[in-house]
mmCIF file of C-alpha atoms in Angstrom:
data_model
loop_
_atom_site.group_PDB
_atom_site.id
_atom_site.type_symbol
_atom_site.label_atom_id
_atom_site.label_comp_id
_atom_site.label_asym_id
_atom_site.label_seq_id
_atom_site.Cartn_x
_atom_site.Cartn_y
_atom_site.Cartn_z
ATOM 1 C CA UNK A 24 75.625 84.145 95.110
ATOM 2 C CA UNK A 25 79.448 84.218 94.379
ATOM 3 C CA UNK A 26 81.247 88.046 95.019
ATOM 4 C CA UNK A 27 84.308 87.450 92.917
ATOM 5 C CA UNK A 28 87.912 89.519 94.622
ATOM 6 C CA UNK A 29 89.232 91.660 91.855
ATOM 7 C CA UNK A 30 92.350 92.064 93.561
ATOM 8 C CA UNK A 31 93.448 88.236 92.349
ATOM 9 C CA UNK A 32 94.223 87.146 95.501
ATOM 10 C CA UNK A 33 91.247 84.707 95.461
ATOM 11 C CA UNK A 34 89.147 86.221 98.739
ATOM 12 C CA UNK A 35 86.026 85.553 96.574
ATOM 13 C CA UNK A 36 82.840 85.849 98.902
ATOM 14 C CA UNK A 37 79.060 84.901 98.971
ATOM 15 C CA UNK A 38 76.383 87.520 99.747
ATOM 16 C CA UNK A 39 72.959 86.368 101.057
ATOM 17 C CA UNK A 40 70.112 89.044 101.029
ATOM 18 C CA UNK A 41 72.338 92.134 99.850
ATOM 19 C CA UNK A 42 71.614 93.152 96.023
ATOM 20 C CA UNK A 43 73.658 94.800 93.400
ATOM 21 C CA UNK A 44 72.879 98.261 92.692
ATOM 22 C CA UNK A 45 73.610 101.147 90.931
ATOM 23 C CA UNK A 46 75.527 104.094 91.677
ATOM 24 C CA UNK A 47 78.088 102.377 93.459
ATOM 25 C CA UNK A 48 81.328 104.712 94.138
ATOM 26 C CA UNK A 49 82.743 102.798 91.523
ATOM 27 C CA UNK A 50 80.269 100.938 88.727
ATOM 28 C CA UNK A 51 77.749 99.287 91.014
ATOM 29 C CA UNK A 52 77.329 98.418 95.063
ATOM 30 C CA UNK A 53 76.140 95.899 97.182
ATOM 31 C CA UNK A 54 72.624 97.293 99.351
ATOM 32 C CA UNK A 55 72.258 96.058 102.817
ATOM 33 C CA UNK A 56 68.728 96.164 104.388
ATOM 34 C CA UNK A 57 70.312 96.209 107.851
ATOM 35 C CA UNK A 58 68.079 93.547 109.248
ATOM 36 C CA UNK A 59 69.918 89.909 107.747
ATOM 37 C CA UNK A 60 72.176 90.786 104.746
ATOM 38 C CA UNK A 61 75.672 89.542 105.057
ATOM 39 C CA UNK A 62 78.199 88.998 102.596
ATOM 40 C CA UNK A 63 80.647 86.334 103.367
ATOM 41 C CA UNK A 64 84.814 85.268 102.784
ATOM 42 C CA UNK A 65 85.828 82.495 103.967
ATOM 43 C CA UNK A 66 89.129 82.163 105.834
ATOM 44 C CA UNK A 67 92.205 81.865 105.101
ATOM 45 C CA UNK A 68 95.826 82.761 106.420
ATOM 46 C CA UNK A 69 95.702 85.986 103.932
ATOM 47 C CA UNK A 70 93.109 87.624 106.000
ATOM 48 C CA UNK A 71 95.161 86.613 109.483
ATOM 49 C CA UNK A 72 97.734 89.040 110.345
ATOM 50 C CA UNK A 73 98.985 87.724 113.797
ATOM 51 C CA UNK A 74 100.457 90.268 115.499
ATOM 52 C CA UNK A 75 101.712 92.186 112.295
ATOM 53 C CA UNK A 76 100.339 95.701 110.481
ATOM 54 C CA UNK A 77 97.489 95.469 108.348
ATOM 55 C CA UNK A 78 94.659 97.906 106.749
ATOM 56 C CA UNK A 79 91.309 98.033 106.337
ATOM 57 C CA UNK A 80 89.319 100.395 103.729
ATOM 58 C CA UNK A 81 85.753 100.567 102.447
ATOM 59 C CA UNK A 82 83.282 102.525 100.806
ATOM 60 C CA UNK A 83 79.844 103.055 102.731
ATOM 61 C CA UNK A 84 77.108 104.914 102.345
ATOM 62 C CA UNK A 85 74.516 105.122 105.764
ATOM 63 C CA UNK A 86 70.911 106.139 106.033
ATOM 64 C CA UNK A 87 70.188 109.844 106.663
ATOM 65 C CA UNK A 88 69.199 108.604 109.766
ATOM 66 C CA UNK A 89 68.766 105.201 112.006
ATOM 67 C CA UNK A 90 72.651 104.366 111.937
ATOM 68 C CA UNK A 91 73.147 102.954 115.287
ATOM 69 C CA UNK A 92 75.366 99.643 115.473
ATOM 70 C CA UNK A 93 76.369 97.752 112.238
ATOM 71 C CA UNK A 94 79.314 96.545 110.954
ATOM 72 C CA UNK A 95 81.543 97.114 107.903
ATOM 73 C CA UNK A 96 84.362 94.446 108.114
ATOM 74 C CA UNK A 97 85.105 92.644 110.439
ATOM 75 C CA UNK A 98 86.343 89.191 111.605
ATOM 76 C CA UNK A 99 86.011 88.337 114.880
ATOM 77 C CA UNK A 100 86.311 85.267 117.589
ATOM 78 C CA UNK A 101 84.634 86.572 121.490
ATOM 79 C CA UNK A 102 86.964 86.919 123.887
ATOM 80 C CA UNK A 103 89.832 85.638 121.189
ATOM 81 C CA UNK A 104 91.276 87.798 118.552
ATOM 82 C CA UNK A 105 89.670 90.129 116.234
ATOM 83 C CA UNK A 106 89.565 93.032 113.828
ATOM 84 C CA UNK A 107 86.188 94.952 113.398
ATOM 85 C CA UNK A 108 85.556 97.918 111.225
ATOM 86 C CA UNK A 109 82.378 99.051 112.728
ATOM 87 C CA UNK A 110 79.236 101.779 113.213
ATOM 88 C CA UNK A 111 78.574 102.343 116.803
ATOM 89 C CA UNK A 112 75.539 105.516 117.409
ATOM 90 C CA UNK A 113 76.197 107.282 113.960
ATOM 91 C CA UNK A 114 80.097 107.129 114.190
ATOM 92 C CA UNK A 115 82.047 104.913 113.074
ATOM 93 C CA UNK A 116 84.710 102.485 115.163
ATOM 94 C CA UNK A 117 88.131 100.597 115.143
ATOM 95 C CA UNK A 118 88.757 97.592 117.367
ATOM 96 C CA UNK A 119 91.407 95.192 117.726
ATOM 97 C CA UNK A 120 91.113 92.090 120.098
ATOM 98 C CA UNK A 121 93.434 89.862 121.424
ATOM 99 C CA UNK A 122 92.312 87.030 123.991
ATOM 100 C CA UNK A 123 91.033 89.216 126.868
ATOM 101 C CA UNK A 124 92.625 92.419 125.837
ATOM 102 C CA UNK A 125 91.383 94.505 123.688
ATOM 103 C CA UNK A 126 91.623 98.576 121.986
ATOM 104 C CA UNK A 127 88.477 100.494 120.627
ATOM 105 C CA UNK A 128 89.003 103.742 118.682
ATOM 106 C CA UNK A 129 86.283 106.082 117.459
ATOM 107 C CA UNK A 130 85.653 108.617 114.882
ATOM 108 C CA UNK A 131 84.901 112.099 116.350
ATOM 109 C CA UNK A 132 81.970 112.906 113.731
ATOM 110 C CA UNK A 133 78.656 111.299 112.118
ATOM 111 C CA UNK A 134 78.329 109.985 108.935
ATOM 112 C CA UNK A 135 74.551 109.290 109.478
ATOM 113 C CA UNK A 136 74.169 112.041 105.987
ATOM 114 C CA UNK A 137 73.034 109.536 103.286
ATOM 115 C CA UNK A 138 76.400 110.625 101.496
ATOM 116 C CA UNK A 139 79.050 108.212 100.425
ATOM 117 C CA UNK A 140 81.748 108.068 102.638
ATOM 118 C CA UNK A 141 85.818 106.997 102.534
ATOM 119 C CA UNK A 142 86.464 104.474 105.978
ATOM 120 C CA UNK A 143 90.113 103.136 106.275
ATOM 121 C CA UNK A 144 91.788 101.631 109.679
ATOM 122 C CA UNK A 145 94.864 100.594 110.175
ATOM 123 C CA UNK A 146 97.315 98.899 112.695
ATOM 124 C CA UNK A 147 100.846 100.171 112.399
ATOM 125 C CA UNK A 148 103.211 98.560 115.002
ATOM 126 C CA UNK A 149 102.305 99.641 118.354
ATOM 127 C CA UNK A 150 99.585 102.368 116.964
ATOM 128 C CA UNK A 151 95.861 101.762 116.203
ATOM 129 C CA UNK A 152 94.636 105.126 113.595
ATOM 130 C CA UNK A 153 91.096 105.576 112.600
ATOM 131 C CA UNK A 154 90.251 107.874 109.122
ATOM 132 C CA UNK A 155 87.061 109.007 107.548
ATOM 133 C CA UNK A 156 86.932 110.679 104.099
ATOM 134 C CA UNK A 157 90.680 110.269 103.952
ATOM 135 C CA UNK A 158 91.750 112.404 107.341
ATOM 136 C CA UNK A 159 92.946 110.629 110.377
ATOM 137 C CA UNK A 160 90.670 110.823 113.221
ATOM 138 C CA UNK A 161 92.282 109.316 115.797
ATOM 139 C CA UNK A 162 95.130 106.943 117.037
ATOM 140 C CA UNK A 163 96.014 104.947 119.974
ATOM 141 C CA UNK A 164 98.926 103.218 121.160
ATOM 142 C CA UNK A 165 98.262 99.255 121.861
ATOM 143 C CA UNK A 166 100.162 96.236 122.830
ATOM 144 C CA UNK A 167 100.922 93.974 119.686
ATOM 145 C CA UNK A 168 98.414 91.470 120.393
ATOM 146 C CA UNK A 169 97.430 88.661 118.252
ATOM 147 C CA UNK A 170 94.424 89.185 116.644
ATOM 148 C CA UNK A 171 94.372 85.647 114.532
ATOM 149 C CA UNK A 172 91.307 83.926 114.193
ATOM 150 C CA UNK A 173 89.762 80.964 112.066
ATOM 151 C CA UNK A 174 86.193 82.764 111.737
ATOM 152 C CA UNK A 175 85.519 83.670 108.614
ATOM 153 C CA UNK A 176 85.389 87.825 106.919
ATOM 154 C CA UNK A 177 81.850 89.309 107.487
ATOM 155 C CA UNK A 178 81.112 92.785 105.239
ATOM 156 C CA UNK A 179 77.966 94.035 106.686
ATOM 157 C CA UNK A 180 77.030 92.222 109.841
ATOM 158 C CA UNK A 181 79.024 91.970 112.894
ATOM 159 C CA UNK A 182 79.806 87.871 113.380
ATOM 160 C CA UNK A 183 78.545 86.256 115.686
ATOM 161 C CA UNK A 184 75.991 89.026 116.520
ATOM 162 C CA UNK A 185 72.653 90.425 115.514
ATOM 163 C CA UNK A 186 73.766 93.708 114.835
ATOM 164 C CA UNK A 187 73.752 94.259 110.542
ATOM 165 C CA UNK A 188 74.685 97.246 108.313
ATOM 166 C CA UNK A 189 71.702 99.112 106.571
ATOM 167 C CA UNK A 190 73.063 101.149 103.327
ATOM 168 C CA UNK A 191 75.346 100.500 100.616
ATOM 169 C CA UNK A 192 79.044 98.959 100.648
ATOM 170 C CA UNK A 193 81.820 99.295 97.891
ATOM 171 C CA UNK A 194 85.071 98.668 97.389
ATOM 172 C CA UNK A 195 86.197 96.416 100.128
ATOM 173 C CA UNK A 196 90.212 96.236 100.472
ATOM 174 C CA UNK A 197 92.407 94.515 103.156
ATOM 175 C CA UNK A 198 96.293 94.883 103.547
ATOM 176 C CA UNK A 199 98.755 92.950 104.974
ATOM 177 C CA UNK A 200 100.523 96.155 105.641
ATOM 178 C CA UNK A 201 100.052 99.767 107.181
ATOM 179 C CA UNK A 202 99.239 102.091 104.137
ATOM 180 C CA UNK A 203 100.894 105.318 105.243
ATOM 181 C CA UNK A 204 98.696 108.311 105.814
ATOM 182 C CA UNK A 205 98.999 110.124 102.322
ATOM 183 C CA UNK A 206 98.261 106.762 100.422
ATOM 184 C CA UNK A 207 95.051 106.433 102.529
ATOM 185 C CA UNK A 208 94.420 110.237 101.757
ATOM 186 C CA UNK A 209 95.709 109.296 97.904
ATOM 187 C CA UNK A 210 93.131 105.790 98.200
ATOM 188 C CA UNK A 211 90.203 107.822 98.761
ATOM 189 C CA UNK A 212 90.976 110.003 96.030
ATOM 190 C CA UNK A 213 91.869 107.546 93.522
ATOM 191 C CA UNK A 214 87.870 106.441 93.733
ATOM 192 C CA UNK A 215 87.114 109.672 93.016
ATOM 193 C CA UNK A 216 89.386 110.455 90.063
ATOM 194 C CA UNK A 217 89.171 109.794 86.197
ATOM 195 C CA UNK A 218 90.559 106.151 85.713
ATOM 196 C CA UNK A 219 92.900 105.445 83.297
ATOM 197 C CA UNK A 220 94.782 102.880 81.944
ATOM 198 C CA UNK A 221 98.728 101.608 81.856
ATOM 199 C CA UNK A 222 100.065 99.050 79.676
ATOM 200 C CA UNK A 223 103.304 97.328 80.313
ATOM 201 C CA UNK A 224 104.208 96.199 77.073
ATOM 202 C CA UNK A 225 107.662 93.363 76.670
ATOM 203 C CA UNK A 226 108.254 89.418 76.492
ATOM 204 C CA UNK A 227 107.785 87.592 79.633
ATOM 205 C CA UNK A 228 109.959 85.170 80.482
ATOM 206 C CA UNK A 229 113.919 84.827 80.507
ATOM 207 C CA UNK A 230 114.205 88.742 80.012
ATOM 208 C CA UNK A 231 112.675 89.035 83.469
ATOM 209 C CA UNK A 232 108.907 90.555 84.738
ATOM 210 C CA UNK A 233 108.695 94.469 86.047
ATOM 211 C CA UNK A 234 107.628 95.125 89.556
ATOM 212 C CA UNK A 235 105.086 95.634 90.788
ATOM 213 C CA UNK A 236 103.463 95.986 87.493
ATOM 214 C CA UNK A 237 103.815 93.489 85.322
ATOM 215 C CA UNK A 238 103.521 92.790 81.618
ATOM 216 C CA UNK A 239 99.637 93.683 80.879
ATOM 217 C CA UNK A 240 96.872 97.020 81.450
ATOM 218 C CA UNK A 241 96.995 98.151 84.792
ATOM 219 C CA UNK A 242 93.962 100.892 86.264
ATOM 220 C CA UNK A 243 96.275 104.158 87.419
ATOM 221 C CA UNK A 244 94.735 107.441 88.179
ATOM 222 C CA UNK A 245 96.335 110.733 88.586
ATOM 223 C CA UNK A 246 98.355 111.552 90.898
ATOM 224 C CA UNK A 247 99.260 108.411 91.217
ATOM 225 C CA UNK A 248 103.450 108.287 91.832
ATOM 226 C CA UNK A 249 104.716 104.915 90.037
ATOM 227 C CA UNK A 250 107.697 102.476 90.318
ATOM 228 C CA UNK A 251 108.990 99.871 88.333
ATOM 229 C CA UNK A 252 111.651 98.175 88.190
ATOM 230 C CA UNK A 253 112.914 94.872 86.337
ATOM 231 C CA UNK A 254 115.385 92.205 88.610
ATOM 232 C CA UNK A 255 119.254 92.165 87.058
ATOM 233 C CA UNK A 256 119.331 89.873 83.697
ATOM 234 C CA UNK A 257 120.362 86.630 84.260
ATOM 235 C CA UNK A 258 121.454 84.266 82.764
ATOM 236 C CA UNK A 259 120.205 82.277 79.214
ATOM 237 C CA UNK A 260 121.642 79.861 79.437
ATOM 238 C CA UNK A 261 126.097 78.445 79.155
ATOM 239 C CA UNK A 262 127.641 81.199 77.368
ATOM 240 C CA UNK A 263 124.653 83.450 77.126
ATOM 241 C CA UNK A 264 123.718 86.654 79.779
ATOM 242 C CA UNK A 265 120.939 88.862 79.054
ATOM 243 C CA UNK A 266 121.883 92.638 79.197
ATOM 244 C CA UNK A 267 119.126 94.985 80.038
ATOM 245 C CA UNK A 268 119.496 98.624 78.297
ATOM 246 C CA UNK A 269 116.854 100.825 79.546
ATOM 247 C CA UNK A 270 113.220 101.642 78.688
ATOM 248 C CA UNK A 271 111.295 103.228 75.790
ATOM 249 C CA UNK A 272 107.947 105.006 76.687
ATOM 250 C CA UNK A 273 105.127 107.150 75.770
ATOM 251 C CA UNK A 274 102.275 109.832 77.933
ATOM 252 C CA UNK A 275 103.948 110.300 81.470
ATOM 253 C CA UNK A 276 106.374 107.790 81.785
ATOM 254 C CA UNK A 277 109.381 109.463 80.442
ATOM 255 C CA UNK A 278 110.472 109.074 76.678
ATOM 256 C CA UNK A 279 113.467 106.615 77.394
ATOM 257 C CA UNK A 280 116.196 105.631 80.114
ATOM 258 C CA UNK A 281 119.117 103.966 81.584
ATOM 259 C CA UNK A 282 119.333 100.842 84.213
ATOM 260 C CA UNK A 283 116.537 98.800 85.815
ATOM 261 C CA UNK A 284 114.022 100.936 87.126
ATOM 262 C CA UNK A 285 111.778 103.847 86.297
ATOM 263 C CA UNK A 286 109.437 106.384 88.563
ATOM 264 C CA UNK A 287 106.635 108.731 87.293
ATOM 265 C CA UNK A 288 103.744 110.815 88.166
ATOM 266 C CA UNK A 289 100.243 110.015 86.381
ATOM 267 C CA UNK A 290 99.191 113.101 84.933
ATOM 268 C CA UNK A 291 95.804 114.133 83.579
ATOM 269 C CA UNK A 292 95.564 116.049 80.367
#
């Protein structure tokens, strides 16, 4: 069965055994029987970070008890490189692999509660960190090691292994970047906050697009700190040069403004 990516960068999956539930952290999750449900991306250079920073994060929810070793995310070639977000005796673990050499980091508390919990890893230069529930838990310097592979994503089973997840999973994300410590902290808490909704209202085209949000609705929550900004007019054309003259807007983003860029705080009423 097709898992489509919401993010729109086209990492669509297929899950085999794992069902759709209820009760998810957001809408709905995927359950896991632990045994041979696996939910599958294929690869593809957007999910190989080389030698570079990247992040994981997920949503899981473990048994009350009987969490021994199962795996979240991970992508992984033996003895080549990898990335693994992982369970390992009721905690949860961070590797990364690279030929030979490899670096294992591990969360100093259970989650084996039944609860939903907040997992995020993340490779920052020459530092491995390791959160749960949005607080760092450990870090660890490493060599920046390639850990490139062409195996396909696994979400719930370790590749290439028997070991399988048994619980729910929800919303998977991968970074080609190192989210800083507060936005993991503010990631967590976005899942757990009202949603809400921004529209970028204007004419696409030769007035130019805002980024990172573009024209369209956007989910925000609060807290959330925005920035937008529109690239210098150009021109339209011999003779013509477009001139841009500031913003209008309405709720949080402030009433109107000068130059190329705005920056606001989502508030909640």
């Amino acid at each position: 069965n097709p898992v489509p990516d919401d993010s729109g960068n086209g990492h669509a999956g297929s899950v085999t055994g794992a069902t759709w539930v209820a009760g998810g952290i957001i809408g709905g999750a995927y359950s896991f029987d632990g045994t041979d449900d696996d939910l599958v991306v294929p690869d593809e250079p957007g999910l190989r970070f080389g030698s570079g920073d990247f992040t994981l994060s997920v949503w899981v929810k473990p048994p009350q008890t009987g969490l021994a070793t199962g795996a979240f995310i991970t992508k992984r070639l033996p003895d080549g490189g990898t990335y693994e977000l992982v369970a390992y005796e009721g905690t949860v673990s961070f590797l990364v692999q690279w030929g030979p050499d490899a670096a294992k980091i591990r969360a100093n508390h259970s989650i084996n509660d039944g609860a939903w919990h907040h997992l995020a890893a993340k490779r920052d230069g020459g530092v491995i960190s390791l959160f749960v529930d949005g607080e760092r838990q450990t870090s660890m310097a490493v060599a920046a090691g390639d850990v490139d592979n062409n195996e396909d994503l696994h979400i719930g089973k370790m590749s290439g292994t028997p070991y399988y997840f048994g619980g729910e999973i929800d919303e998977v994300r991968i970074y080609s970047r190192a989210l800083a410590d507060d936005e993991v902290t503010l990631l967590r808490a976005s899942a757990l906050a009202p949603q809400a909704t921004l529209t970028v209202q204007g004419d696409p085209g030769q007035y130019g697009n805002p980024e990172p949000l573009s024209y369209g609705a956007h989910s925000v929550f609060p807290g959330m700190v925005l920035a937008n900004s529109v690239a210098s007019p150009g021109s339209g054309g011999p003779g013509i040069r477009h001139t841009c003259t500031g913003w209008t807007g309405t709720g949080d983003v402030p009433v109107s403004g000068t130059g190329t860029s705005v920056v606001f705080t989502v508030t909640q009423d």
